[in-house]
Each structure stands twice: as C-alpha cells, then as structure tokens.
Amino acid sequence: MTSAQTSAQPASQLYPGQERFVAPANEVKLEAVDSVDEDAPALGMWQSAWRVLRKNPLFIVSGILIIFILFVALFPSVFTHVDPRYCNLSNSLRNPSAGHPFGFDQQGCDIYSRVIWGTRTSVSIGISTTIFVTLFGGLIGAVAGFFGGWVDTLLSRITDIFYGIPFLLGAIVLLQMFTDVDSIWKLVATMTLFGWTEMARITRSAVLEAKNLEFNTASTALGSSPARNLFRHVLPNSLAPMIVIATLSLGQYIVSEASLDFLGVGLGGNTVSWGVDISNAQTLIRTNPMVLFYPSLALAITVLAFIMMGDAVKDALDPTGRTA
Amino acid sequence: MGKYFWHRVLQAIPVVIGTTFIIYALVFLLPGDPVKAMFRGKAANPAVEAQIRSQYNLDKPFIVQYLLFLWNALHLDFGMTFSQQSVIDTIGRAFPVTIKLALMAFVFEAVFGILLGILAGLHKGTWYDGVILVLSLLLISVPTFVTGYLLQYFVGVKWGLLPVTASAAATFNDLLMPAMVLGSVSMASIIRLSRSEIDTNKTADYVRTARAKGMSNYSVTVRHILRNSMIPVVTYLGQDIGALMGGAMITERIFNIQGVGNLTYQAILRGEAPLVVSVVTILVLIFVVCNLLVDLLYAALDPRIRY
C-alpha cells in the first residue's frame, strides 16, 4: 500500500485506465489521523445532525428566510399600515407612489399590503396541512408497520386506494362542492385527505425497519407493552424520514393552494391570498405584468425557502450521503 | 416473476374498485343536485325531472347507482352528457389531444431531466452544477400557471416564436410550449432525483470495487453509476404519466387546449356530475395501470424486488 511499492512497479505493467494517483505514505501524519478525542461524549443522531446542519450554508440562508417569513406572517402590521381589503376603484392599476411601493391592482387595492398580509394565509395553510398530514399519515403508517398482519394489509390497501387518485383531480372534485365556503380549513382538509398517502408509506417502511432492531426486542423482554415500544422506541427511530418528507412537501402544499385558487375552487375573494391575487392578475399580464409579478415572487421565495430547508435537513439526517 | 406478476395484477383490482367508489361517492353523495344544476336553478317539470333521474339512475339507492355505473363502465358505456351526446364520444374527441400533450411533456421531462441531472451529478460542485440546481429549484417553487403565463407572454406574444394558444387541430407546434410548461416541474424533480442518486452511487462500495478491478472510468460511470441511478428515475417517470394527465387541467386552461383537462374543468363548473365521474374514472384507471406497469418494470430491472 505504500508509495514505494507502487512506484517500484515498471510503468509497462500498467494497463490503460489503470493510471491512478497514489498519495505518498508520509502525507498525513498518523497523530493527525488518531487525534480523535476519545473522552468526548458520544453524539446522538439529532446532535450530529445539528452539527452538520449549522455548517450548511443552505440551512443558514433558508433558516433566515423562514424566520423572516414567519415573522411577516405573525406580525404583518409591522410592515404595513395599509388595509389590504381597502380597495378604491379610482386607484385601479395606479403606478407605485409614496407609501404604496408596489402600486395598485385592478380593484385598486394596495399590492404591497396584500403581499404582506397574504403571507399569513399561505404559510398557515402550508404548516397546518403538513402537521395534519404528518399526524394522520404517520399514525396510519406506524400502526400498519408496527402491528403487521391483517391490520397492515387493510391499512396498506386503503393507502393504495387513496394513492390511486391524482392529487389535483381529487382536490378539485371535492372542493367544487364548497366554493361558497371561504375558509382556509377546507383547503387544509382537502389537501390532507388526498396528500397523506406518501407520509403513510414512508412511515410504514421506516417503522418496519426500526421494529426489528435489537433494542426493541430487549425492551419487550424487559416487559414493555407494544404501545410503549411503539411510542418510546420505534417512532423516535423512524422520525428522520418523516421530517424530511414533511419539510419538502410543505412548499408543495403552498403551491397547490395557489393552483387550486387559480382553478377557481380555492379561497374566495374575501381572504387575502397570493393564489387569489395571482389568479386575478392573470388577465393583466400583457398590460400590467407587475401586478402578477409581486405575489408570484413572494410565493416563489417562500416555497424556495422551505424546499432548501428540506434539502438541508435531508442531508443532515441521512448519514449515507455524507462525505466527510 | 410469473407469481409476482399475478400477485400485483390481482392487487390492482381492489384499488380500482376503491378509487372509483371514492370518486363516485364524492360527486354523488355530497351536497349539490346534478339535475338542479342541469336546469340551472329553474323549476323543472316534475315529470321531466323524474324521467331524467331515472335516465341517470339517480332515483335508485346510492350503492345500486354505483354498481350500475361500474357494470356499464366495464362495457365502456358511460351514458349521455346533459346535452344528450354520448359521454364516451365526447371523451374520445378530447383524449387524443391530451395524450399527445402528455406524451410530449413526458419526452421533454425525461430527456432534459435525465441529461441535466447526469451532467450535474457527475460534476458536482462545478459552476454548471450550480446553474442546473438553481434552475430546478426555481421551476419547483414557481407555480405552473405563473411559468405558463410568463412563457406565453415572452415566447408567444413578445417574440412570436410559438403560437400563443393552441388551434383546434392541436399540431406539434401548438403543443410545444404547453408541453414544456406541463413537464417543467417534473423535469426539475427528475434533475434533483438523478443528481442525488448519482452522487450517492459515486461513493458506493460496488463502484469502489469496480475501480479497484481496474475498470476504466467510462465503464464504471456508464455500467455501474448510471445504470443503478436510473432505477428510481424510471419509477418516478412511470408514476408521472398519470399525474401529467391530471395536471394538464391547468396547462390546457392557460393555452386554451380542447383536451380532457378542459373538458373535466368545464364539466365540474357546470355541475355535470355524470361526465365528471366518467372522465375522472378513466384518468384514475390510467394512473393505476401506469403504477402497475412501473412496479412490474421495477421488478424486471431490480431482481431484489421479486418475491
């Protein structure tokens, strides 16, 4: 393995494609390789993930963005004093002016104020849907994977059936019955109903894997009940893939909400929402593209932040992809 | 393989029955009367109304309605639309357009997604890897309808390169831009998927073994890294065919394409329940069949799956 042996071989014995770089043996001092602090406490999965995360620029950028977005969603009045629902037709499509940096839309509403207030709608729909999908899909998947047998067969078939309905199609068929309801909860409920299957499948396979680990058998031998085993040992060890799927899909739910608004089966005119504003601005793209641009930009930045966060979390929680 | 094949095919039957039942129940059990929708709120002659109810089996108990629907669907008999045209003919006119659109989007996302994904994955850390990654993230975070309107405005209206909306004939040129819009989000997902797969497989044990054997870099890349990275991509592509048919609803609306998406959308707006149920049932069937084919293909590609 030393460089002396390799370089001692005559060059004529090397075949094409075999020319490989061999590091000289004295390049890394042995002390440097062995300089691991053996007395340091062992890091758990979450601590080691946090160590990787906080060094990841993707995490830092998306983290700052998400904190900012959450702040805007919680305290929109810090950023604007203009009422997003105050619309004056005489202001229709007016250019930006002092106090109204983005100008006015067709109804004469202040675009900046609507973009700021719309954050709350999109973010609360995205977060609520993710929470319900994680709880419901996670429960179904965990029960199916943990108990196995006919419970697994039944729950897996139900999952297959809901998985067989395309998300957008199912959502439109259900939502068109409730076009007169103007509440974010109808969207949260619909997206949960047609979106929980992936979470259930991921959780089921993670639980199946964790169930057969030794500590679970040990815990049973010590007299733990199945329920205690599930909640104390199996679920905490299957959380990583669930968290990855949850963060990555949060952005997708925000996009879906806007798409359903666009198709006219989402929120009504009384809720301030980016999706509704983009949908209303679609006819103006040739004359006033900026009316379409601002809510789209806000939507894109929000979704981008959550997807980047999902990528960073995925890198941190999955040690197989780690190179160093 | 034979046993696995029949196992999977038999498993698909309860799924088809379950999905059609849920769609049927959503449309007919929830509030909203299709016959009232047909008369647009005006009072109808009770005799006419009763006759229509019996034509659409609406006078029978729900479960009988569903079983009759399923039985007729097996014979490809989906009844009549509210304007008394055969549903299957109406769908038959719209389907070829959507299939053409979905196939073009499929080819677009497969070719460009895989090529860009391989390029980025093999050369991780280069400037073009960065560009490709940012492009894919942008395509995922901007909703399809915004991408669609932007492309329509610039490529169609401003530069006049491609038709702004599709003609009734729906030629290749008409559908080029809509297909790119329809396939763009999936293309971004394929780029991300193949990039991360290649990146994981580059450091896999069998790649190190192959290199240690003295295999050339080209053979290692093509035979080991790429072949193994493509398995999940093939799965994704297969499942996407069904999703594309559903997602066509947005694209067809932007570009005014007279396909299944537009047909479904109009039928939903009119409250024309029998047509909605028929189209959605066919789309769900396509989706389930595609998933089944992918599972079978997967088993053929990866011997570990078979049991």
XYZ file of C-alpha atoms in Angstrom:
631
model
C 0.000 0.000 0.000
C 2.977 2.331 0.303
C 4.059 4.612 -2.475
C 7.416 2.870 -2.573
C 5.789 -0.387 -3.708
C 3.628 1.284 -6.339
C 6.364 3.391 -7.838
C 8.699 0.383 -7.853
C 6.459 -1.293 -10.473
C 7.676 -0.788 -14.006
C 5.409 1.561 -15.955
C 4.924 -1.034 -18.719
C 2.768 -3.171 -16.388
C 0.058 -0.517 -16.148
C -2.939 -1.066 -18.415
C -4.982 1.778 -19.925
C -7.399 3.222 -17.398
C -5.300 1.956 -14.518
C -3.239 5.075 -14.058
C -4.255 6.054 -10.558
C -2.990 8.727 -8.260
C -1.359 7.214 -5.179
C -0.766 9.503 -2.236
C 2.680 9.327 -0.667
C 2.554 7.479 2.645
C 4.039 10.317 4.657
C 1.428 12.864 3.563
C -0.839 12.584 6.627
C 0.856 12.183 9.948
C -0.515 9.276 11.995
C -1.026 11.531 15.018
C -3.404 13.634 12.946
C -5.449 10.580 11.994
C -5.589 9.401 15.594
C -6.316 12.785 17.089
C -9.929 11.898 17.933
C -10.955 12.915 21.432
C -11.937 9.554 22.883
C -13.228 11.069 26.105
C -15.788 13.254 24.325
C -19.396 12.115 24.930
C -20.933 10.189 22.007
C -23.195 12.289 19.799
C -26.762 11.165 19.221
C -28.389 11.297 15.800
C -30.015 14.684 16.462
C -26.853 16.286 17.844
C -24.743 15.064 14.962
C -27.416 16.207 12.507
C -27.421 19.657 14.135
C -23.622 19.817 13.813
C -23.881 19.149 10.080
C -26.842 21.495 9.676
C -25.367 24.590 11.254
C -22.355 24.427 8.938
C -24.531 24.114 5.811
C -24.924 27.469 4.003
C -28.187 26.191 2.501
C -29.567 25.789 6.025
C -28.403 29.202 7.168
C -29.886 31.021 4.168
C -33.194 29.132 4.240
C -33.362 29.391 8.027
C -33.024 33.177 7.976
C -35.594 33.394 5.166
C -38.079 31.172 7.012
C -37.684 33.119 10.273
C -38.337 36.314 8.323
C -41.369 34.795 6.542
C -42.798 33.526 9.841
C -42.281 36.975 11.365
C -44.154 38.600 8.476
C -46.944 36.020 8.810
C -47.278 36.620 12.575
C -46.916 40.407 12.598
C -47.917 41.787 9.185
C -48.887 45.152 10.712
C -45.210 45.816 11.474
C -44.566 46.030 7.737
C -47.617 47.893 6.503
C -50.350 50.113 7.870
C -52.466 49.947 4.740
C -55.585 47.760 4.965
C -55.263 45.021 2.299
C -59.062 44.941 1.966
C -59.406 48.670 1.433
C -59.786 48.976 -2.323
C -60.705 52.095 -4.172
C -61.554 51.679 -7.856
C -60.244 55.162 -8.627
C -56.791 53.770 -7.755
C -57.163 50.911 -10.272
C -53.768 49.865 -11.715
C -52.093 53.073 -10.474
C -48.305 53.143 -10.509
C -46.236 52.926 -7.304
C -46.294 56.065 -5.170
C -45.139 57.120 -1.712
C -46.456 54.613 0.848
C -47.532 52.208 -1.903
C -44.229 50.776 -3.200
C -45.765 48.089 -5.458
C -48.642 50.180 -6.830
C -52.297 49.085 -7.051
C -54.120 46.149 -8.629
C -57.185 46.252 -10.863
C -59.596 46.607 -7.948
C -57.498 49.485 -6.607
C -56.102 47.532 -3.642
C -52.562 48.184 -2.401
C -50.391 45.346 -3.786
C -47.634 45.657 -1.162
C -50.116 45.357 1.677
C -51.828 42.357 0.028
C -48.482 40.606 -0.485
C -47.579 41.154 3.189
C -50.963 40.017 4.534
C -51.124 37.105 2.081
C -48.070 35.565 3.773
C -50.192 34.558 6.755
C -52.718 32.688 4.570
C -50.150 30.745 2.559
C -47.905 29.912 5.498
C -50.753 28.827 7.776
C -52.227 26.605 5.051
C -48.803 25.070 4.352
C -47.927 24.464 8.003
C -51.388 23.202 9.037
C -51.575 20.786 6.104
C -48.093 19.478 6.879
C -48.992 18.953 10.556
C -52.224 17.107 9.765
C -50.590 15.013 7.008
C -47.732 14.074 9.359
C -50.075 13.161 12.222
C -52.637 11.274 10.139
C -50.337 9.658 7.566
C -47.751 8.978 10.273
C -50.328 7.274 12.520
C -51.694 5.076 9.707
C -48.195 4.134 8.545
C -46.905 3.495 12.073
C -49.864 1.298 13.040
C -49.647 -0.632 9.752
C -45.904 -1.217 10.034
C -45.848 -1.940 13.765
C -48.764 -4.330 14.108
C -48.396 -6.066 10.728
C -50.761 -8.915 9.812
C -54.307 -8.092 8.718
C -54.067 -4.552 10.141
C -51.153 -3.880 7.778
C -52.949 -5.487 4.821
C -56.102 -3.440 5.408
C -54.356 -0.107 6.003
C -51.946 -0.615 3.098
C -54.836 -1.325 0.700
C -56.629 1.832 1.899
C -53.383 3.764 1.338
C -53.103 2.272 -2.174
C -56.658 3.362 -2.967
C -56.078 6.990 -1.947
C -52.694 6.929 -3.674
C -54.544 5.955 -6.877
C -56.407 9.273 -7.017
C -54.320 12.048 -8.614
C -53.931 14.847 -6.022
C -55.158 17.787 -8.090
C -58.075 15.891 -9.638
C -59.384 14.606 -6.311
C -58.993 18.024 -4.697
C -60.956 19.764 -7.474
C -63.799 17.235 -7.408
C -64.164 17.651 -3.633
C -63.613 21.425 -3.453
C -66.112 22.346 -6.161
C -68.872 21.376 -3.709
C -67.635 24.014 -1.268
C -66.972 27.022 -3.483
C -69.234 29.158 -1.270
C -67.176 28.371 1.852
C -64.386 30.926 2.238
C -62.122 29.340 4.816
C -58.554 28.065 4.744
C -59.674 24.909 6.587
C -61.478 23.475 3.568
C -58.154 23.577 1.695
C -56.242 22.106 4.636
C -58.795 19.290 4.979
C -58.861 18.523 1.243
C -55.091 18.518 0.824
C -54.738 16.305 3.912
C -57.337 13.870 2.557
C -55.519 13.444 -0.768
C -51.954 14.024 0.458
C -51.413 11.729 3.451
C -50.512 8.594 1.497
C -46.846 9.360 0.887
C -46.280 10.058 4.582
C -48.040 6.787 5.469
C -45.868 4.791 3.058
C -42.607 6.356 4.259
C -43.527 5.948 7.932
C -44.598 2.343 7.415
C -41.279 1.332 5.881
C -39.277 3.280 8.498
C -41.260 1.634 11.316
C -40.813 -1.818 9.750
C -37.074 -1.217 9.781
C -36.935 0.127 13.351
C -39.244 -2.579 14.716
C -36.731 -5.344 14.070
C -33.790 -3.661 15.794
C -32.353 -5.304 18.924
C -33.269 -2.627 21.447
C -36.924 -3.221 20.650
C -36.626 -6.925 21.463
C -34.698 -6.020 24.608
C -37.436 -3.631 25.672
C -40.094 -6.297 25.112
C -38.034 -8.746 27.152
C -37.964 -6.202 29.993
C -41.757 -6.168 29.965
C -42.708 -3.155 27.812
C -46.178 -3.117 26.305
C -46.441 -2.887 22.485
C -47.812 0.660 22.754
C -44.873 1.755 24.919
C -42.475 0.126 22.476
C -44.120 1.942 19.566
C -44.046 5.401 21.131
C -40.802 5.190 23.115
C -38.562 3.207 20.795
C -39.894 2.624 17.283
C -41.379 6.040 16.446
C -38.413 8.165 17.628
C -36.170 5.974 15.484
C -38.366 6.403 12.396
C -38.742 10.178 12.701
C -35.891 11.151 10.349
C -37.515 10.196 7.006
C -40.850 11.616 8.223
C -39.272 15.001 8.972
C -37.565 15.069 5.573
C -40.819 14.361 3.704
C -42.711 16.883 5.848
C -40.286 19.773 5.206
C -40.030 19.032 1.493
C -43.804 18.806 0.987
C -44.626 21.978 2.942
C -43.638 24.115 -0.053
C -45.620 21.872 -2.378
C -48.800 22.436 -0.325
C -48.336 26.201 -0.652
C -48.026 25.832 -4.444
C -51.068 23.519 -4.526
C -53.135 26.046 -2.597
C -52.278 28.713 -5.171
C -53.078 26.293 -8.026
C -56.500 25.499 -6.545
C -57.179 29.243 -6.166
C -56.167 29.624 -9.814
C -58.663 26.931 -10.862
C -61.378 28.814 -9.001
C -62.085 26.127 -6.405
C -59.832 27.522 -3.669
C -60.292 30.574 -1.488
C -62.856 33.229 -2.278
C -62.382 36.948 -2.723
C -62.600 37.838 0.965
C -59.415 36.073 2.023
C -56.170 37.874 1.224
C -54.096 35.222 -0.522
C -51.274 35.143 -3.054
C -53.075 32.455 -5.044
C -56.228 34.568 -5.388
C -54.185 37.657 -6.318
C -52.149 35.779 -8.954
C -55.334 34.273 -10.333
C -56.976 37.731 -10.568
C -53.889 39.212 -12.238
C -53.629 36.588 -14.990
C -55.624 38.623 -17.489
C -53.374 41.637 -16.905
C -50.086 40.005 -17.868
C -49.885 41.753 -21.236
C -50.666 45.230 -19.903
C -49.607 45.280 -16.232
C -47.235 42.345 -15.622
C -46.066 43.773 -12.278
C -49.481 43.054 -10.708
C -48.816 39.370 -11.395
C -45.130 39.595 -10.553
C -45.166 40.641 -6.871
C -47.423 37.927 -5.394
C -45.706 35.324 -7.616
C -42.296 36.430 -6.348
C -43.427 36.242 -2.710
C -44.851 32.772 -3.320
C -41.703 31.566 -5.097
C -39.358 32.843 -2.348
C -41.439 31.182 0.371
C -41.603 27.839 -1.423
C -37.895 28.042 -2.277
C -37.007 28.655 1.384
C -38.934 25.596 2.563
C -37.543 23.347 -0.193
C -33.957 24.443 0.565
C -34.613 23.753 4.253
C -35.912 20.297 3.320
C -32.755 19.598 1.295
C -30.518 20.702 4.168
C -32.451 18.607 6.707
C -32.291 15.624 4.365
C -28.508 15.942 4.033
C -28.116 16.223 7.790
C -30.382 13.328 8.781
C -29.144 10.882 6.162
C -25.556 9.917 7.041
C -25.146 7.736 3.903
C -24.822 10.802 1.684
C -22.209 12.380 3.948
C -18.706 12.505 2.514
C -16.799 13.893 5.492
C -41.608 -13.342 -11.943
C -44.861 -15.062 -13.009
C -46.085 -15.305 -9.433
C -45.140 -11.722 -8.701
C -46.890 -10.574 -11.884
C -50.238 -12.159 -10.962
C -49.912 -11.031 -7.350
C -49.533 -7.386 -8.430
C -52.278 -7.581 -11.073
C -54.758 -9.052 -8.591
C -53.796 -6.374 -6.051
C -54.726 -3.667 -8.550
C -58.377 -4.796 -8.771
C -59.484 -3.686 -5.260
C -57.564 -0.444 -5.801
C -59.545 0.292 -8.978
C -62.845 -0.501 -7.258
C -61.879 1.602 -4.231
C -60.749 4.669 -6.180
C -63.796 4.703 -8.467
C -66.049 4.297 -5.406
C -64.448 7.262 -3.638
C -64.751 9.470 -6.724
C -68.351 8.356 -7.246
C -69.220 9.000 -3.611
C -67.539 12.437 -3.662
C -69.585 13.501 -6.670
C -72.980 11.987 -5.842
C -73.155 11.776 -2.037
C -72.033 15.315 -1.247
C -74.492 18.232 -1.394
C -75.373 19.568 -4.839
C -78.039 18.057 -7.080
C -76.901 17.355 -10.663
C -80.442 17.579 -12.013
C -80.935 21.001 -10.408
C -77.591 22.010 -11.933
C -78.884 20.853 -15.318
C -81.818 23.277 -15.082
C -79.597 25.973 -13.608
C -81.836 26.554 -10.636
C -85.042 26.985 -12.660
C -88.057 24.935 -11.650
C -88.403 21.855 -13.860
C -91.490 19.946 -14.940
C -91.729 17.136 -12.310
C -92.383 14.509 -14.995
C -89.313 15.582 -16.991
C -87.251 15.679 -13.822
C -88.345 12.165 -12.854
C -87.539 10.915 -16.347
C -84.023 12.428 -16.183
C -83.492 10.992 -12.714
C -84.304 7.531 -13.966
C -82.071 8.019 -17.061
C -79.083 8.753 -14.794
C -80.193 6.148 -12.202
C -80.488 8.928 -9.642
C -83.797 7.517 -8.365
C -82.121 4.338 -7.117
C -80.230 3.847 -3.823
C -76.635 5.083 -3.906
C -74.970 1.692 -3.826
C -77.149 0.424 -6.711
C -76.222 3.571 -8.688
C -72.561 2.850 -8.142
C -72.802 -0.828 -9.093
C -74.768 0.039 -12.257
C -72.127 2.647 -13.102
C -69.313 0.131 -12.585
C -71.136 -2.521 -14.652
C -71.769 -0.098 -17.526
C -68.210 1.242 -17.322
C -66.949 -2.302 -17.866
C -68.795 -2.191 -21.215
C -67.385 1.283 -21.918
C -70.921 2.659 -21.612
C -70.752 5.922 -19.676
C -74.210 7.183 -20.655
C -75.096 10.608 -22.034
C -73.942 14.139 -21.244
C -76.514 16.772 -20.241
C -76.615 17.918 -23.848
C -77.519 14.321 -24.822
C -74.264 13.390 -26.507
C -72.603 10.102 -25.772
C -70.081 10.594 -22.962
C -67.630 8.144 -24.484
C -67.664 10.063 -27.808
C -67.111 13.383 -26.007
C -64.185 11.924 -24.103
C -62.939 10.219 -27.265
C -62.664 13.596 -29.017
C -60.739 15.208 -26.150
C -58.449 12.324 -25.215
C -56.107 12.216 -28.234
C -55.173 15.889 -27.680
C -54.341 15.354 -24.008
C -52.454 12.129 -24.700
C -50.375 13.954 -27.322
C -49.714 16.798 -24.871
C -48.834 14.430 -22.012
C -46.513 12.339 -24.220
C -44.687 15.432 -25.472
C -44.315 16.681 -21.895
C -43.119 13.212 -20.895
C -40.427 13.086 -23.597
C -39.365 16.646 -22.728
C -39.025 16.000 -18.992
C -37.365 12.591 -19.461
C -34.731 13.738 -21.979
C -33.813 17.077 -20.426
C -34.318 15.970 -16.832
C -32.038 12.950 -17.135
C -29.388 14.726 -19.246
C -29.136 17.738 -16.948
C -29.310 15.520 -13.856
C -26.422 13.351 -15.098
C -24.394 16.408 -16.056
C -24.877 17.967 -12.615
C -24.492 14.728 -10.663
C -21.223 13.651 -12.303
C -19.670 17.088 -11.940
C -20.969 18.149 -8.550
C -19.529 21.447 -7.384
C -18.848 22.918 -10.833
C -20.459 26.165 -11.965
C -22.881 24.417 -14.311
C -23.953 22.102 -11.482
C -24.845 25.269 -9.574
C -26.778 26.724 -12.517
C -28.717 23.484 -13.066
C -29.535 23.215 -9.353
C -30.810 26.797 -9.128
C -32.867 26.305 -12.313
C -34.505 23.160 -10.911
C -35.253 24.837 -7.577
C -36.832 27.812 -9.382
C -39.009 25.565 -11.560
C -40.260 23.733 -8.464
C -41.042 26.852 -6.449
C -42.823 28.868 -9.137
C -46.364 27.528 -9.736
C -47.006 26.071 -13.227
C -49.517 28.734 -14.109
C -47.024 31.516 -13.474
C -44.365 29.735 -15.574
C -47.053 29.206 -18.214
C -48.152 32.831 -18.379
C -44.554 34.089 -18.417
C -43.577 31.752 -21.260
C -46.772 32.545 -23.135
C -46.115 36.256 -22.766
C -42.452 36.213 -23.802
C -42.205 33.339 -26.305
C -45.709 33.722 -27.717
C -46.663 37.394 -27.547
C -43.407 39.358 -27.404
C -41.060 37.312 -29.553
C -43.695 35.488 -31.601
C -41.699 32.246 -31.745
C -44.548 29.834 -30.994
C -48.361 30.063 -31.158
C -49.881 31.867 -28.149
C -52.840 29.490 -27.860
C -53.481 26.120 -29.463
C -55.711 25.746 -32.515
C -58.420 23.103 -32.624
C -56.102 20.859 -34.653
C -53.522 20.917 -31.807
C -50.455 20.499 -34.009
C -46.938 19.753 -32.755
C -46.054 23.466 -32.870
C -49.212 24.376 -30.953
C -48.435 21.957 -28.162
C -44.670 22.533 -27.882
C -44.832 25.377 -25.367
C -47.699 23.852 -23.297
C -45.801 20.547 -23.136
C -42.701 22.317 -21.832
C -44.782 24.080 -19.184
C -46.583 20.880 -18.206
C -43.335 18.917 -17.936
C -41.265 21.623 -16.259
C -41.973 20.783 -12.603
C -41.436 17.055 -13.146
C -38.276 17.831 -15.109
C -36.940 19.719 -12.103
C -37.788 16.782 -9.834
C -36.023 14.372 -12.219
C -32.933 16.582 -12.269
C -32.828 16.613 -8.473
C -33.539 12.895 -8.205
C -30.927 11.719 -10.718
C -28.367 14.199 -9.394
C -28.642 12.961 -5.812
C -28.799 9.305 -6.901
C -25.612 9.649 -8.946
C -23.951 11.482 -6.092
C -24.826 8.676 -3.639
C -23.811 5.895 -6.025
C -20.456 7.520 -6.849
C -19.178 6.512 -3.407
C -20.945 3.127 -3.267
C -18.954 0.011 -2.417
C -19.503 -1.666 -5.786
C -18.143 1.408 -7.581
C -15.010 1.273 -5.458
C -14.717 -2.453 -6.234
C -15.124 -1.799 -9.953
C -12.423 0.866 -9.831
C -10.161 -1.432 -7.816
C -10.572 -4.109 -10.506
C -9.069 -1.597 -12.907
C -12.224 -0.819 -14.878
C -11.930 2.315 -16.966
C -13.636 5.470 -15.772
C -16.086 5.351 -18.706
C -17.224 1.795 -17.958
C -17.576 2.483 -14.246
C -19.687 5.559 -14.953
C -21.959 4.026 -17.586
C -22.301 0.446 -16.354
C -22.322 0.948 -12.595
C -23.123 4.518 -11.584
C -25.638 5.473 -14.286
C -27.416 2.126 -14.559
C -28.045 1.960 -10.820
C -29.017 5.613 -10.567
C -31.704 5.293 -13.227
C -33.907 2.771 -11.349
C -35.670 5.342 -9.120
C -35.852 7.761 -12.055
C -37.718 5.178 -14.136
C -40.158 4.684 -11.255
C -40.745 8.405 -10.993
C -41.295 8.741 -14.750
C -43.811 5.913 -14.805
C -45.867 7.343 -11.978
C -45.734 10.736 -13.621
C -47.660 9.735 -16.778
C -50.882 9.567 -14.784
C -50.082 12.756 -12.882
C -49.424 14.612 -16.168
C -52.924 13.776 -17.417
C -54.363 15.292 -14.229
C -52.014 18.281 -14.241
C -52.998 19.042 -17.831
C -56.033 20.824 -16.417
C -54.008 23.938 -15.581
C -51.912 23.935 -18.760
C -54.894 23.327 -21.021
C -56.671 26.255 -19.431
C -53.766 28.668 -19.976
C -53.227 27.710 -23.611
C -56.891 27.036 -24.415
C -56.347 23.421 -25.484
C -59.530 21.418 -26.017
C -58.396 18.326 -24.133
C -59.558 16.190 -21.225
C -58.389 18.693 -18.612
C -60.503 21.458 -20.085
C -63.442 19.066 -20.540
C -63.272 17.992 -16.872
C -62.894 21.557 -15.707
C -65.916 22.778 -17.685
C -67.969 19.778 -16.532
C -67.080 20.492 -12.889
C -68.071 24.158 -13.275
C -71.416 23.185 -14.843
C -72.024 20.610 -12.112
C -72.328 17.925 -14.781
C -71.729 15.051 -12.392
C -72.061 12.050 -14.776
C -69.419 13.458 -17.137
C -67.061 14.336 -14.247
C -67.307 10.847 -12.798
C -66.644 9.217 -16.176
C -63.584 11.299 -17.073
C -62.062 11.103 -13.602
C -62.646 7.325 -13.555
C -60.768 6.918 -16.833
C -57.911 9.133 -15.601
C -57.674 7.181 -12.351
C -57.599 3.933 -14.363
C -54.698 5.235 -16.458
C -52.902 6.290 -13.268
C -53.370 2.873 -11.622
C -52.318 0.982 -14.776
C -49.183 3.141 -15.093
C -48.267 2.469 -11.457
C -48.797 -1.239 -12.046
C -46.572 -1.219 -15.148
C -43.869 0.644 -13.231
C -43.943 -1.923 -10.428
C -43.593 -4.743 -12.956
C -40.791 -2.912 -14.796
C -39.089 -2.270 -11.474
C -39.147 -5.975 -10.674
C -37.642 -6.715 -14.080
C -34.863 -4.134 -13.568
C -34.072 -4.907 -9.947
C -34.058 -8.611 -9.006
C -34.137 -7.768 -5.284
C -37.786 -6.666 -5.523
C -39.201 -10.035 -6.633
C -40.618 -12.420 -4.106
